[in-house]
mmCIF file with all atom_site columns, C-alpha atoms in Angstrom:
data_model
loop_
_atom_site.group_PDB
_atom_site.id
_atom_site.type_symbol
_atom_site.label_atom_id
_atom_site.label_alt_id
_atom_site.label_comp_id
_atom_site.label_asym_id
_atom_site.label_entity_id
_atom_site.label_seq_id
_atom_site.pdbx_PDB_ins_code
_atom_site.Cartn_x
_atom_site.Cartn_y
_atom_site.Cartn_z
_atom_site.occupancy
_atom_site.B_iso_or_equiv
_atom_site.pdbx_formal_charge
_atom_site.auth_seq_id
_atom_site.auth_comp_id
_atom_site.auth_asym_id
_atom_site.auth_atom_id
_atom_site.pdbx_PDB_model_num
ATOM 1   C CA . ASP A 1 1   ? 0.000   0.000   0.000   1.00 0.00 ? 1   ASP A CA 1
ATOM 2   C CA . SER A 1 2   ? 1.605   3.241   -1.204  1.00 0.00 ? 2   SER A CA 1
ATOM 3   C CA . GLY A 1 3   ? -0.510  5.504   1.003   1.00 0.00 ? 3   GLY A CA 1
ATOM 4   C CA . VAL A 1 4   ? -1.971  7.264   -2.051  1.00 0.00 ? 4   VAL A CA 1
ATOM 5   C CA . THR A 1 5   ? -5.716  6.793   -2.418  1.00 0.00 ? 5   THR A CA 1
ATOM 6   C CA . GLN A 1 6   ? -7.836  7.245   -5.506  1.00 0.00 ? 6   GLN A CA 1
ATOM 7   C CA . THR A 1 7   ? -11.569 7.150   -6.040  1.00 0.00 ? 7   THR A CA 1
ATOM 8   C CA . PRO A 1 8   ? -13.492 5.770   -7.743  1.00 0.00 ? 8   PRO A CA 1
ATOM 9   C CA . LYS A 1 9   ? -11.780 2.528   -8.681  1.00 0.00 ? 9   LYS A CA 1
ATOM 10  C CA . HIS A 1 10  ? -13.889 2.080   -11.795 1.00 0.00 ? 10  HIS A CA 1
ATOM 11  C CA . LEU A 1 11  ? -15.934 4.542   -13.822 1.00 0.00 ? 11  LEU A CA 1
ATOM 12  C CA . ILE A 1 12  ? -18.120 3.788   -16.820 1.00 0.00 ? 12  ILE A CA 1
ATOM 13  C CA . THR A 1 13  ? -19.651 6.690   -18.666 1.00 0.00 ? 13  THR A CA 1
ATOM 14  C CA . ALA A 1 14  ? -20.867 7.725   -22.091 1.00 0.00 ? 14  ALA A CA 1
ATOM 15  C CA . THR A 1 15  ? -19.235 9.873   -24.735 1.00 0.00 ? 15  THR A CA 1
ATOM 16  C CA . GLY A 1 16  ? -19.740 13.588  -24.201 1.00 0.00 ? 16  GLY A CA 1
ATOM 17  C CA . GLN A 1 17  ? -20.018 13.264  -20.440 1.00 0.00 ? 17  GLN A CA 1
ATOM 18  C CA . ARG A 1 18  ? -17.862 14.783  -17.715 1.00 0.00 ? 18  ARG A CA 1
ATOM 19  C CA . VAL A 1 19  ? -16.237 12.935  -14.809 1.00 0.00 ? 19  VAL A CA 1
ATOM 20  C CA . THR A 1 20  ? -14.123 13.813  -11.794 1.00 0.00 ? 20  THR A CA 1
ATOM 21  C CA . LEU A 1 21  ? -11.353 11.623  -10.459 1.00 0.00 ? 21  LEU A CA 1
ATOM 22  C CA . ARG A 1 22  ? -10.128 12.165  -6.931  1.00 0.00 ? 22  ARG A CA 1
ATOM 23  C CA . CYS A 1 23  ? -6.738  11.609  -5.341  1.00 0.00 ? 23  CYS A CA 1
ATOM 24  C CA . SER A 1 24  ? -5.432  11.924  -1.801  1.00 0.00 ? 24  SER A CA 1
ATOM 25  C CA . PRO A 1 25  ? -1.636  12.011  -1.541  1.00 0.00 ? 25  PRO A CA 1
ATOM 26  C CA . ARG A 1 26  ? 0.484   10.331  1.110   1.00 0.00 ? 26  ARG A CA 1
ATOM 27  C CA . SER A 1 27  ? 0.525   12.137  4.408   1.00 0.00 ? 27  SER A CA 1
ATOM 28  C CA . GLY A 1 28  ? 2.985   15.022  4.230   1.00 0.00 ? 28  GLY A CA 1
ATOM 29  C CA . ASP A 1 29  ? 3.477   14.938  0.457   1.00 0.00 ? 29  ASP A CA 1
ATOM 30  C CA . LEU A 1 30  ? 2.954   18.289  -1.210  1.00 0.00 ? 30  LEU A CA 1
ATOM 31  C CA . SER A 1 31  ? 3.297   17.217  -4.855  1.00 0.00 ? 31  SER A CA 1
ATOM 32  C CA . VAL A 1 32  ? 0.618   15.420  -6.803  1.00 0.00 ? 32  VAL A CA 1
ATOM 33  C CA . TYR A 1 33  ? 1.072   14.076  -10.305 1.00 0.00 ? 33  TYR A CA 1
ATOM 34  C CA . TRP A 1 34  ? -1.496  12.693  -12.721 1.00 0.00 ? 34  TRP A CA 1
ATOM 35  C CA . TYR A 1 35  ? -0.618  10.054  -15.301 1.00 0.00 ? 35  TYR A CA 1
ATOM 36  C CA . GLN A 1 36  ? -2.649  8.286   -17.968 1.00 0.00 ? 36  GLN A CA 1
ATOM 37  C CA . GLN A 1 37  ? -1.919  4.671   -18.877 1.00 0.00 ? 37  GLN A CA 1
ATOM 38  C CA . SER A 1 38  ? -3.226  3.237   -22.133 1.00 0.00 ? 38  SER A CA 1
ATOM 39  C CA . LEU A 1 39  ? -2.162  0.373   -24.365 1.00 0.00 ? 39  LEU A CA 1
ATOM 40  C CA . ASP A 1 40  ? -1.156  2.574   -27.259 1.00 0.00 ? 40  ASP A CA 1
ATOM 41  C CA . GLN A 1 41  ? 0.478   5.465   -25.366 1.00 0.00 ? 41  GLN A CA 1
ATOM 42  C CA . GLY A 1 42  ? 1.854   3.712   -22.301 1.00 0.00 ? 42  GLY A CA 1
ATOM 43  C CA . LEU A 1 43  ? 2.267   5.765   -19.116 1.00 0.00 ? 43  LEU A CA 1
ATOM 44  C CA . GLN A 1 44  ? 2.035   9.462   -19.922 1.00 0.00 ? 44  GLN A CA 1
ATOM 45  C CA . PHE A 1 45  ? 2.458   12.395  -17.566 1.00 0.00 ? 45  PHE A CA 1
ATOM 46  C CA . LEU A 1 46  ? -0.499  14.754  -17.554 1.00 0.00 ? 46  LEU A CA 1
ATOM 47  C CA . ILE A 1 47  ? 0.024   17.420  -14.914 1.00 0.00 ? 47  ILE A CA 1
ATOM 48  C CA . GLN A 1 48  ? 1.728   18.179  -11.598 1.00 0.00 ? 48  GLN A CA 1
ATOM 49  C CA . TYR A 1 49  ? 0.616   20.290  -8.664  1.00 0.00 ? 49  TYR A CA 1
ATOM 50  C CA . TYR A 1 50  ? 2.745   21.414  -5.762  1.00 0.00 ? 50  TYR A CA 1
ATOM 51  C CA . ASN A 1 51  ? 1.088   22.757  -2.645  1.00 0.00 ? 51  ASN A CA 1
ATOM 52  C CA . GLY A 1 52  ? -1.946  23.961  -4.562  1.00 0.00 ? 52  GLY A CA 1
ATOM 53  C CA . GLU A 1 53  ? -0.175  25.439  -7.565  1.00 0.00 ? 53  GLU A CA 1
ATOM 54  C CA . GLU A 1 54  ? 0.277   23.994  -11.021 1.00 0.00 ? 54  GLU A CA 1
ATOM 55  C CA . ARG A 1 55  ? 3.954   23.097  -11.426 1.00 0.00 ? 55  ARG A CA 1
ATOM 56  C CA . ALA A 1 56  ? 4.236   21.304  -14.757 1.00 0.00 ? 56  ALA A CA 1
ATOM 57  C CA . LYS A 1 57  ? 2.021   20.322  -17.627 1.00 0.00 ? 57  LYS A CA 1
ATOM 58  C CA . GLY A 1 58  ? 2.488   17.382  -19.958 1.00 0.00 ? 58  GLY A CA 1
ATOM 59  C CA . ASN A 1 59  ? 0.349   15.822  -22.640 1.00 0.00 ? 59  ASN A CA 1
ATOM 60  C CA . ILE A 1 60  ? -2.905  16.967  -21.132 1.00 0.00 ? 60  ILE A CA 1
ATOM 61  C CA . LEU A 1 61  ? -5.806  17.699  -23.438 1.00 0.00 ? 61  LEU A CA 1
ATOM 62  C CA . GLU A 1 62  ? -7.648  21.025  -23.169 1.00 0.00 ? 62  GLU A CA 1
ATOM 63  C CA . ARG A 1 63  ? -10.762 19.040  -22.245 1.00 0.00 ? 63  ARG A CA 1
ATOM 64  C CA . PHE A 1 64  ? -8.962  17.910  -19.108 1.00 0.00 ? 64  PHE A CA 1
ATOM 65  C CA . SER A 1 65  ? -8.229  20.053  -16.084 1.00 0.00 ? 65  SER A CA 1
ATOM 66  C CA . ALA A 1 66  ? -7.009  19.499  -12.568 1.00 0.00 ? 66  ALA A CA 1
ATOM 67  C CA . GLN A 1 67  ? -6.659  21.269  -9.280  1.00 0.00 ? 67  GLN A CA 1
ATOM 68  C CA . GLN A 1 68  ? -5.161  20.713  -5.862  1.00 0.00 ? 68  GLN A CA 1
ATOM 69  C CA . PHE A 1 69  ? -7.089  21.865  -2.827  1.00 0.00 ? 69  PHE A CA 1
ATOM 70  C CA . PRO A 1 70  ? -5.822  23.372  0.462   1.00 0.00 ? 70  PRO A CA 1
ATOM 71  C CA . ASP A 1 71  ? -6.032  19.951  2.134   1.00 0.00 ? 71  ASP A CA 1
ATOM 72  C CA . LEU A 1 72  ? -3.710  18.750  -0.695  1.00 0.00 ? 72  LEU A CA 1
ATOM 73  C CA . HIS A 1 73  ? -6.141  16.340  -2.293  1.00 0.00 ? 73  HIS A CA 1
ATOM 74  C CA . SER A 1 74  ? -6.407  16.684  -6.041  1.00 0.00 ? 74  SER A CA 1
ATOM 75  C CA . GLU A 1 75  ? -9.103  16.237  -8.639  1.00 0.00 ? 75  GLU A CA 1
ATOM 76  C CA . LEU A 1 76  ? -8.765  15.536  -12.338 1.00 0.00 ? 76  LEU A CA 1
ATOM 77  C CA . ASN A 1 77  ? -11.735 16.668  -14.404 1.00 0.00 ? 77  ASN A CA 1
ATOM 78  C CA . LEU A 1 78  ? -12.318 15.089  -17.793 1.00 0.00 ? 78  LEU A CA 1
ATOM 79  C CA . SER A 1 79  ? -15.013 16.601  -20.002 1.00 0.00 ? 79  SER A CA 1
ATOM 80  C CA . SER A 1 80  ? -16.543 16.001  -23.437 1.00 0.00 ? 80  SER A CA 1
ATOM 81  C CA . LEU A 1 81  ? -15.329 12.442  -23.094 1.00 0.00 ? 81  LEU A CA 1
ATOM 82  C CA . GLU A 1 82  ? -14.378 10.452  -26.167 1.00 0.00 ? 82  GLU A CA 1
ATOM 83  C CA . LEU A 1 83  ? -13.899 6.727   -26.639 1.00 0.00 ? 83  LEU A CA 1
ATOM 84  C CA . GLY A 1 84  ? -10.157 7.304   -26.796 1.00 0.00 ? 84  GLY A CA 1
ATOM 85  C CA . ASP A 1 85  ? -10.135 8.685   -23.254 1.00 0.00 ? 85  ASP A CA 1
ATOM 86  C CA . SER A 1 86  ? -10.740 5.173   -21.933 1.00 0.00 ? 86  SER A CA 1
ATOM 87  C CA . ALA A 1 87  ? -7.646  4.412   -19.896 1.00 0.00 ? 87  ALA A CA 1
ATOM 88  C CA . LEU A 1 88  ? -6.237  3.961   -16.434 1.00 0.00 ? 88  LEU A CA 1
ATOM 89  C CA . TYR A 1 89  ? -5.622  7.225   -14.626 1.00 0.00 ? 89  TYR A CA 1
ATOM 90  C CA . PHE A 1 90  ? -3.037  7.234   -11.871 1.00 0.00 ? 90  PHE A CA 1
ATOM 91  C CA . CYS A 1 91  ? -2.224  9.764   -9.276  1.00 0.00 ? 91  CYS A CA 1
ATOM 92  C CA . ALA A 1 92  ? 1.195   9.836   -7.643  1.00 0.00 ? 92  ALA A CA 1
ATOM 93  C CA . SER A 1 93  ? 2.604   11.919  -4.835  1.00 0.00 ? 93  SER A CA 1
ATOM 94  C CA . SER A 1 94  ? 6.052   12.871  -3.659  1.00 0.00 ? 94  SER A CA 1
ATOM 95  C CA . GLY A 1 95  ? 7.754   14.862  -0.958  1.00 0.00 ? 95  GLY A CA 1
ATOM 96  C CA . THR A 1 96  ? 9.732   18.058  -1.394  1.00 0.00 ? 96  THR A CA 1
ATOM 97  C CA . SER A 1 97  ? 12.641  16.353  -3.177  1.00 0.00 ? 97  SER A CA 1
ATOM 98  C CA . GLY A 1 98  ? 10.297  15.224  -5.924  1.00 0.00 ? 98  GLY A CA 1
ATOM 99  C CA . SER A 1 99  ? 12.333  12.105  -6.427  1.00 0.00 ? 99  SER A CA 1
ATOM 100 C CA . GLU A 1 100 ? 10.341  9.140   -5.148  1.00 0.00 ? 100 GLU A CA 1
ATOM 101 C CA . GLN A 1 101 ? 6.873   9.189   -6.651  1.00 0.00 ? 101 GLN A CA 1
ATOM 102 C CA . TYR A 1 102 ? 4.372   6.816   -5.085  1.00 0.00 ? 102 TYR A CA 1
ATOM 103 C CA . PHE A 1 103 ? 1.424   5.775   -7.190  1.00 0.00 ? 103 PHE A CA 1
ATOM 104 C CA . GLY A 1 104 ? -2.144  5.170   -6.177  1.00 0.00 ? 104 GLY A CA 1
ATOM 105 C CA . PRO A 1 105 ? -4.198  2.150   -7.289  1.00 0.00 ? 105 PRO A CA 1
ATOM 106 C CA . GLY A 1 106 ? -5.669  4.072   -10.237 1.00 0.00 ? 106 GLY A CA 1
ATOM 107 C CA . THR A 1 107 ? -9.093  4.758   -11.668 1.00 0.00 ? 107 THR A CA 1
ATOM 108 C CA . ARG A 1 108 ? -10.146 2.705   -14.675 1.00 0.00 ? 108 ARG A CA 1
ATOM 109 C CA . LEU A 1 109 ? -12.246 4.900   -16.956 1.00 0.00 ? 109 LEU A CA 1
ATOM 110 C CA . THR A 1 110 ? -14.354 3.298   -19.640 1.00 0.00 ? 110 THR A CA 1
ATOM 111 C CA . VAL A 1 111 ? -16.120 5.564   -22.114 1.00 0.00 ? 111 VAL A CA 1
ATOM 112 C CA . THR A 1 112 ? -18.872 3.850   -24.100 1.00 0.00 ? 112 THR A CA 1
ATOM 113 C CA . GLN B 2 1   ? 8.775   10.735  -29.477 1.00 0.00 ? 1   GLN B CA 1
ATOM 114 C CA . GLN B 2 2   ? 9.654   8.166   -26.851 1.00 0.00 ? 2   GLN B CA 1
ATOM 115 C CA . GLN B 2 3   ? 12.110  9.780   -24.453 1.00 0.00 ? 3   GLN B CA 1
ATOM 116 C CA . VAL B 2 4   ? 12.987  6.496   -22.772 1.00 0.00 ? 4   VAL B CA 1
ATOM 117 C CA . LYS B 2 5   ? 13.307  3.329   -24.831 1.00 0.00 ? 5   LYS B CA 1
ATOM 118 C CA . GLN B 2 6   ? 12.901  0.002   -23.073 1.00 0.00 ? 6   GLN B CA 1
ATOM 119 C CA . SER B 2 7   ? 13.623  -3.538  -24.197 1.00 0.00 ? 7   SER B CA 1
ATOM 120 C CA . PRO B 2 8   ? 12.652  -6.292  -24.412 1.00 0.00 ? 8   PRO B CA 1
ATOM 121 C CA . GLN B 2 9   ? 8.889   -5.960  -24.601 1.00 0.00 ? 9   GLN B CA 1
ATOM 122 C CA . SER B 2 10  ? 8.480   -9.360  -22.977 1.00 0.00 ? 10  SER B CA 1
ATOM 123 C CA . LEU B 2 11  ? 10.816  -11.719 -21.167 1.00 0.00 ? 11  LEU B CA 1
ATOM 124 C CA . ILE B 2 12  ? 10.455  -15.309 -20.055 1.00 0.00 ? 12  ILE B CA 1
ATOM 125 C CA . VAL B 2 13  ? 12.900  -16.596 -17.463 1.00 0.00 ? 13  VAL B CA 1
ATOM 126 C CA . GLN B 2 14  ? 13.143  -19.817 -15.527 1.00 0.00 ? 14  GLN B CA 1
ATOM 127 C CA . LYS B 2 15  ? 12.943  -19.741 -11.755 1.00 0.00 ? 15  LYS B CA 1
ATOM 128 C CA . GLY B 2 16  ? 16.352  -19.001 -10.305 1.00 0.00 ? 16  GLY B CA 1
ATOM 129 C CA . GLY B 2 17  ? 17.569  -17.317 -13.465 1.00 0.00 ? 17  GLY B CA 1
ATOM 130 C CA . ILE B 2 18  ? 18.626  -13.722 -14.063 1.00 0.00 ? 18  ILE B CA 1
ATOM 131 C CA . SER B 2 19  ? 16.199  -11.283 -15.655 1.00 0.00 ? 19  SER B CA 1
ATOM 132 C CA . ILE B 2 20  ? 17.730  -8.312  -17.464 1.00 0.00 ? 20  ILE B CA 1
ATOM 133 C CA . ILE B 2 21  ? 15.761  -5.337  -18.758 1.00 0.00 ? 21  ILE B CA 1
ATOM 134 C CA . ASN B 2 22  ? 17.433  -2.497  -20.621 1.00 0.00 ? 22  ASN B CA 1
ATOM 135 C CA . CYS B 2 23  ? 16.613  1.150   -21.087 1.00 0.00 ? 23  CYS B CA 1
ATOM 136 C CA . ALA B 2 24  ? 18.173  3.994   -23.065 1.00 0.00 ? 24  ALA B CA 1
ATOM 137 C CA . TYR B 2 25  ? 17.608  7.719   -23.044 1.00 0.00 ? 25  TYR B CA 1
ATOM 138 C CA . GLU B 2 26  ? 18.790  10.769  -24.948 1.00 0.00 ? 26  GLU B CA 1
ATOM 139 C CA . ASN B 2 27  ? 18.101  13.736  -22.711 1.00 0.00 ? 27  ASN B CA 1
ATOM 140 C CA . THR B 2 28  ? 21.178  14.436  -20.578 1.00 0.00 ? 28  THR B CA 1
ATOM 141 C CA . ALA B 2 29  ? 19.090  16.669  -18.313 1.00 0.00 ? 29  ALA B CA 1
ATOM 142 C CA . PHE B 2 30  ? 17.446  13.600  -16.774 1.00 0.00 ? 30  PHE B CA 1
ATOM 143 C CA . ASP B 2 31  ? 18.622  13.408  -13.174 1.00 0.00 ? 31  ASP B CA 1
ATOM 144 C CA . TYR B 2 32  ? 16.933  10.432  -11.554 1.00 0.00 ? 32  TYR B CA 1
ATOM 145 C CA . PHE B 2 33  ? 16.126  6.972   -12.900 1.00 0.00 ? 33  PHE B CA 1
ATOM 146 C CA . PRO B 2 34  ? 13.561  4.821   -11.082 1.00 0.00 ? 34  PRO B CA 1
ATOM 147 C CA . TRP B 2 35  ? 12.210  1.391   -11.895 1.00 0.00 ? 35  TRP B CA 1
ATOM 148 C CA . TYR B 2 36  ? 8.618   0.497   -11.212 1.00 0.00 ? 36  TYR B CA 1
ATOM 149 C CA . GLN B 2 37  ? 6.907   -2.881  -10.884 1.00 0.00 ? 37  GLN B CA 1
ATOM 150 C CA . GLN B 2 38  ? 3.260   -3.214  -11.805 1.00 0.00 ? 38  GLN B CA 1
ATOM 151 C CA . PHE B 2 39  ? 0.959   -6.152  -11.181 1.00 0.00 ? 39  PHE B CA 1
ATOM 152 C CA . PRO B 2 40  ? -2.335  -6.479  -13.079 1.00 0.00 ? 40  PRO B CA 1
ATOM 153 C CA . GLY B 2 41  ? -4.996  -4.192  -11.635 1.00 0.00 ? 41  GLY B CA 1
ATOM 154 C CA . LYS B 2 42  ? -2.511  -2.319  -9.442  1.00 0.00 ? 42  LYS B CA 1
ATOM 155 C CA . GLY B 2 43  ? -0.625  0.927   -9.634  1.00 0.00 ? 43  GLY B CA 1
ATOM 156 C CA . PRO B 2 44  ? 3.102   1.035   -10.423 1.00 0.00 ? 44  PRO B CA 1
ATOM 157 C CA . ALA B 2 45  ? 5.181   0.420   -7.309  1.00 0.00 ? 45  ALA B CA 1
ATOM 158 C CA . LEU B 2 46  ? 8.596   2.016   -6.896  1.00 0.00 ? 46  LEU B CA 1
ATOM 159 C CA . LEU B 2 47  ? 11.173  -0.763  -6.891  1.00 0.00 ? 47  LEU B CA 1
ATOM 160 C CA . ILE B 2 48  ? 14.615  0.815   -6.966  1.00 0.00 ? 48  ILE B CA 1
ATOM 161 C CA . ALA B 2 49  ? 16.144  4.019   -8.292  1.00 0.00 ? 49  ALA B CA 1
ATOM 162 C CA . ILE B 2 50  ? 19.526  5.489   -9.152  1.00 0.00 ? 50  ILE B CA 1
ATOM 163 C CA . ARG B 2 51  ? 21.066  8.879   -9.773  1.00 0.00 ? 51  ARG B CA 1
ATOM 164 C CA . PRO B 2 52  ? 23.481  9.447   -12.695 1.00 0.00 ? 52  PRO B CA 1
ATOM 165 C CA . ASP B 2 53  ? 26.526  9.959   -10.464 1.00 0.00 ? 53  ASP B CA 1
ATOM 166 C CA . VAL B 2 54  ? 26.360  6.303   -9.366  1.00 0.00 ? 54  VAL B CA 1
ATOM 167 C CA . SER B 2 55  ? 27.179  3.366   -11.639 1.00 0.00 ? 55  SER B CA 1
ATOM 168 C CA . GLU B 2 56  ? 25.417  0.631   -9.705  1.00 0.00 ? 56  GLU B CA 1
ATOM 169 C CA . LYS B 2 57  ? 22.853  0.251   -6.962  1.00 0.00 ? 57  LYS B CA 1
ATOM 170 C CA . LYS B 2 58  ? 21.786  -2.997  -5.358  1.00 0.00 ? 58  LYS B CA 1
ATOM 171 C CA . GLU B 2 59  ? 18.789  -3.712  -3.154  1.00 0.00 ? 59  GLU B CA 1
ATOM 172 C CA . GLY B 2 60  ? 18.301  -7.357  -2.346  1.00 0.00 ? 60  GLY B CA 1
ATOM 173 C CA . ARG B 2 61  ? 17.896  -9.309  -5.567  1.00 0.00 ? 61  ARG B CA 1
ATOM 174 C CA . PHE B 2 62  ? 17.454  -6.121  -7.640  1.00 0.00 ? 62  PHE B CA 1
ATOM 175 C CA . THR B 2 63  ? 20.397  -4.222  -9.157  1.00 0.00 ? 63  THR B CA 1
ATOM 176 C CA . ILE B 2 64  ? 20.476  -1.182  -11.396 1.00 0.00 ? 64  ILE B CA 1
ATOM 177 C CA . SER B 2 65  ? 23.503  -0.730  -13.625 1.00 0.00 ? 65  SER B CA 1
ATOM 178 C CA . PHE B 2 66  ? 23.941  2.770   -15.008 1.00 0.00 ? 66  PHE B CA 1
ATOM 179 C CA . ASN B 2 67  ? 26.209  3.826   -17.885 1.00 0.00 ? 67  ASN B CA 1
ATOM 180 C CA . LYS B 2 68  ? 26.153  7.607   -18.119 1.00 0.00 ? 68  LYS B CA 1
ATOM 181 C CA . SER B 2 69  ? 28.377  7.886   -21.194 1.00 0.00 ? 69  SER B CA 1
ATOM 182 C CA . ALA B 2 70  ? 26.240  5.420   -23.130 1.00 0.00 ? 70  ALA B CA 1
ATOM 183 C CA . LYS B 2 71  ? 23.015  6.881   -21.704 1.00 0.00 ? 71  LYS B CA 1
ATOM 184 C CA . GLN B 2 72  ? 21.808  3.430   -20.792 1.00 0.00 ? 72  GLN B CA 1
ATOM 185 C CA . PHE B 2 73  ? 20.665  1.733   -17.629 1.00 0.00 ? 73  PHE B CA 1
ATOM 186 C CA . SER B 2 74  ? 19.418  -1.715  -16.839 1.00 0.00 ? 74  SER B CA 1
ATOM 187 C CA . LEU B 2 75  ? 17.612  -3.685  -14.173 1.00 0.00 ? 75  LEU B CA 1
ATOM 188 C CA . HIS B 2 76  ? 18.944  -7.080  -13.136 1.00 0.00 ? 76  HIS B CA 1
ATOM 189 C CA . ILE B 2 77  ? 16.758  -9.410  -11.102 1.00 0.00 ? 77  ILE B CA 1
ATOM 190 C CA . MET B 2 78  ? 18.844  -12.179 -9.593  1.00 0.00 ? 78  MET B CA 1
ATOM 191 C CA . ASP B 2 79  ? 17.369  -15.550 -8.593  1.00 0.00 ? 79  ASP B CA 1
ATOM 192 C CA . SER B 2 80  ? 14.096  -14.649 -10.353 1.00 0.00 ? 80  SER B CA 1
ATOM 193 C CA . GLN B 2 81  ? 10.974  -16.015 -8.672  1.00 0.00 ? 81  GLN B CA 1
ATOM 194 C CA . PRO B 2 82  ? 7.435   -16.653 -9.973  1.00 0.00 ? 82  PRO B CA 1
ATOM 195 C CA . GLY B 2 83  ? 6.277   -13.837 -7.693  1.00 0.00 ? 83  GLY B CA 1
ATOM 196 C CA . ASP B 2 84  ? 8.436   -11.458 -9.747  1.00 0.00 ? 84  ASP B CA 1
ATOM 197 C CA . SER B 2 85  ? 6.150   -12.016 -12.746 1.00 0.00 ? 85  SER B CA 1
ATOM 198 C CA . ALA B 2 86  ? 4.872   -8.511  -13.477 1.00 0.00 ? 86  ALA B CA 1
ATOM 199 C CA . THR B 2 87  ? 5.373   -5.597  -15.842 1.00 0.00 ? 87  THR B CA 1
ATOM 200 C CA . TYR B 2 88  ? 8.472   -3.517  -15.212 1.00 0.00 ? 88  TYR B CA 1
ATOM 201 C CA . PHE B 2 89  ? 8.839   0.090   -16.255 1.00 0.00 ? 89  PHE B CA 1
ATOM 202 C CA . CYS B 2 90  ? 11.986  2.152   -16.363 1.00 0.00 ? 90  CYS B CA 1
ATOM 203 C CA . ALA B 2 91  ? 11.615  5.895   -16.076 1.00 0.00 ? 91  ALA B CA 1
ATOM 204 C CA . ALA B 2 92  ? 13.629  9.072   -16.080 1.00 0.00 ? 92  ALA B CA 1
ATOM 205 C CA . ARG B 2 93  ? 12.890  12.270  -14.260 1.00 0.00 ? 93  ARG B CA 1
ATOM 206 C CA . GLY B 2 94  ? 13.028  15.490  -16.212 1.00 0.00 ? 94  GLY B CA 1
ATOM 207 C CA . GLY B 2 95  ? 15.255  18.327  -15.162 1.00 0.00 ? 95  GLY B CA 1
ATOM 208 C CA . GLY B 2 96  ? 14.970  22.079  -15.614 1.00 0.00 ? 96  GLY B CA 1
ATOM 209 C CA . SER B 2 97  ? 11.499  23.242  -16.607 1.00 0.00 ? 97  SER B CA 1
ATOM 210 C CA . THR B 2 98  ? 10.230  19.643  -16.644 1.00 0.00 ? 98  THR B CA 1
ATOM 211 C CA . LEU B 2 99  ? 11.537  18.889  -13.138 1.00 0.00 ? 99  LEU B CA 1
ATOM 212 C CA . GLY B 2 100 ? 9.404   16.307  -11.456 1.00 0.00 ? 100 GLY B CA 1
ATOM 213 C CA . ARG B 2 101 ? 7.683   14.669  -14.370 1.00 0.00 ? 101 ARG B CA 1
ATOM 214 C CA . LEU B 2 102 ? 8.617   11.092  -15.123 1.00 0.00 ? 102 LEU B CA 1
ATOM 215 C CA . TYR B 2 103 ? 9.133   9.816   -18.649 1.00 0.00 ? 103 TYR B CA 1
ATOM 216 C CA . PHE B 2 104 ? 8.361   6.098   -18.796 1.00 0.00 ? 104 PHE B CA 1
ATOM 217 C CA . GLY B 2 105 ? 9.547   3.307   -21.040 1.00 0.00 ? 105 GLY B CA 1
ATOM 218 C CA . ARG B 2 106 ? 6.857   1.155   -22.671 1.00 0.00 ? 106 ARG B CA 1
ATOM 219 C CA . GLY B 2 107 ? 7.287   -1.653  -20.155 1.00 0.00 ? 107 GLY B CA 1
ATOM 220 C CA . THR B 2 108 ? 8.586   -5.222  -20.084 1.00 0.00 ? 108 THR B CA 1
ATOM 221 C CA . GLN B 2 109 ? 6.266   -8.061  -19.227 1.00 0.00 ? 109 GLN B CA 1
ATOM 222 C CA . LEU B 2 110 ? 8.299   -10.554 -17.197 1.00 0.00 ? 110 LEU B CA 1
ATOM 223 C CA . THR B 2 111 ? 7.153   -14.138 -16.759 1.00 0.00 ? 111 THR B CA 1
ATOM 224 C CA . VAL B 2 112 ? 9.111   -16.399 -14.424 1.00 0.00 ? 112 VAL B CA 1
ATOM 225 C CA . TRP B 2 113 ? 8.390   -20.095 -14.915 1.00 0.00 ? 113 TRP B CA 1
ATOM 226 C CA . PRO B 2 114 ? 8.530   -22.315 -11.816 1.00 0.00 ? 114 PRO B CA 1
#
């Protein structure tokens, strides 16, 4: 158990809909990272937050957005969903060094 | 463009054998190289990591060998066990403006036969 929690575990929704994925980092970790894992793209970095502020952005679509709240939990919002958005979405957290990133169990999103 | 290239895609090893997975990178700004282990239905779990100023790091049966001049690093699993059967990912952490983000290889599916 990494100490990172994610909800929900599974999500099935229709094209065009909007969903919110939630992540709670390990106790004391200020950085939260979001990654997408799919068969064709592998594990891809989406976005990083540090203590409530956006720190880095990767291959994140404009339809996707994220935020980190004062209690350090983070949410990833996916809108206007397409079939190709079906994937595993992982959240990871790290301490101030940013070196060791610990991953949560993921949310499996299926868009039908 | 794949920043970290990993091979082989799949690997079958007999119990007690040595599993070797290789990775290569181009960006010399990468400053930290972790390996992750992922079981089906689970998130990637940090296994072992190395910094570029060290040529080798060993933790139990797992060893990372790092060749900075060749921009290559590898994971060796000694005395491989059936419980090691999983997908392994190498990664590299970006430096500078991309500090923090991990670039992952495509993964190696390891199967250890009893």
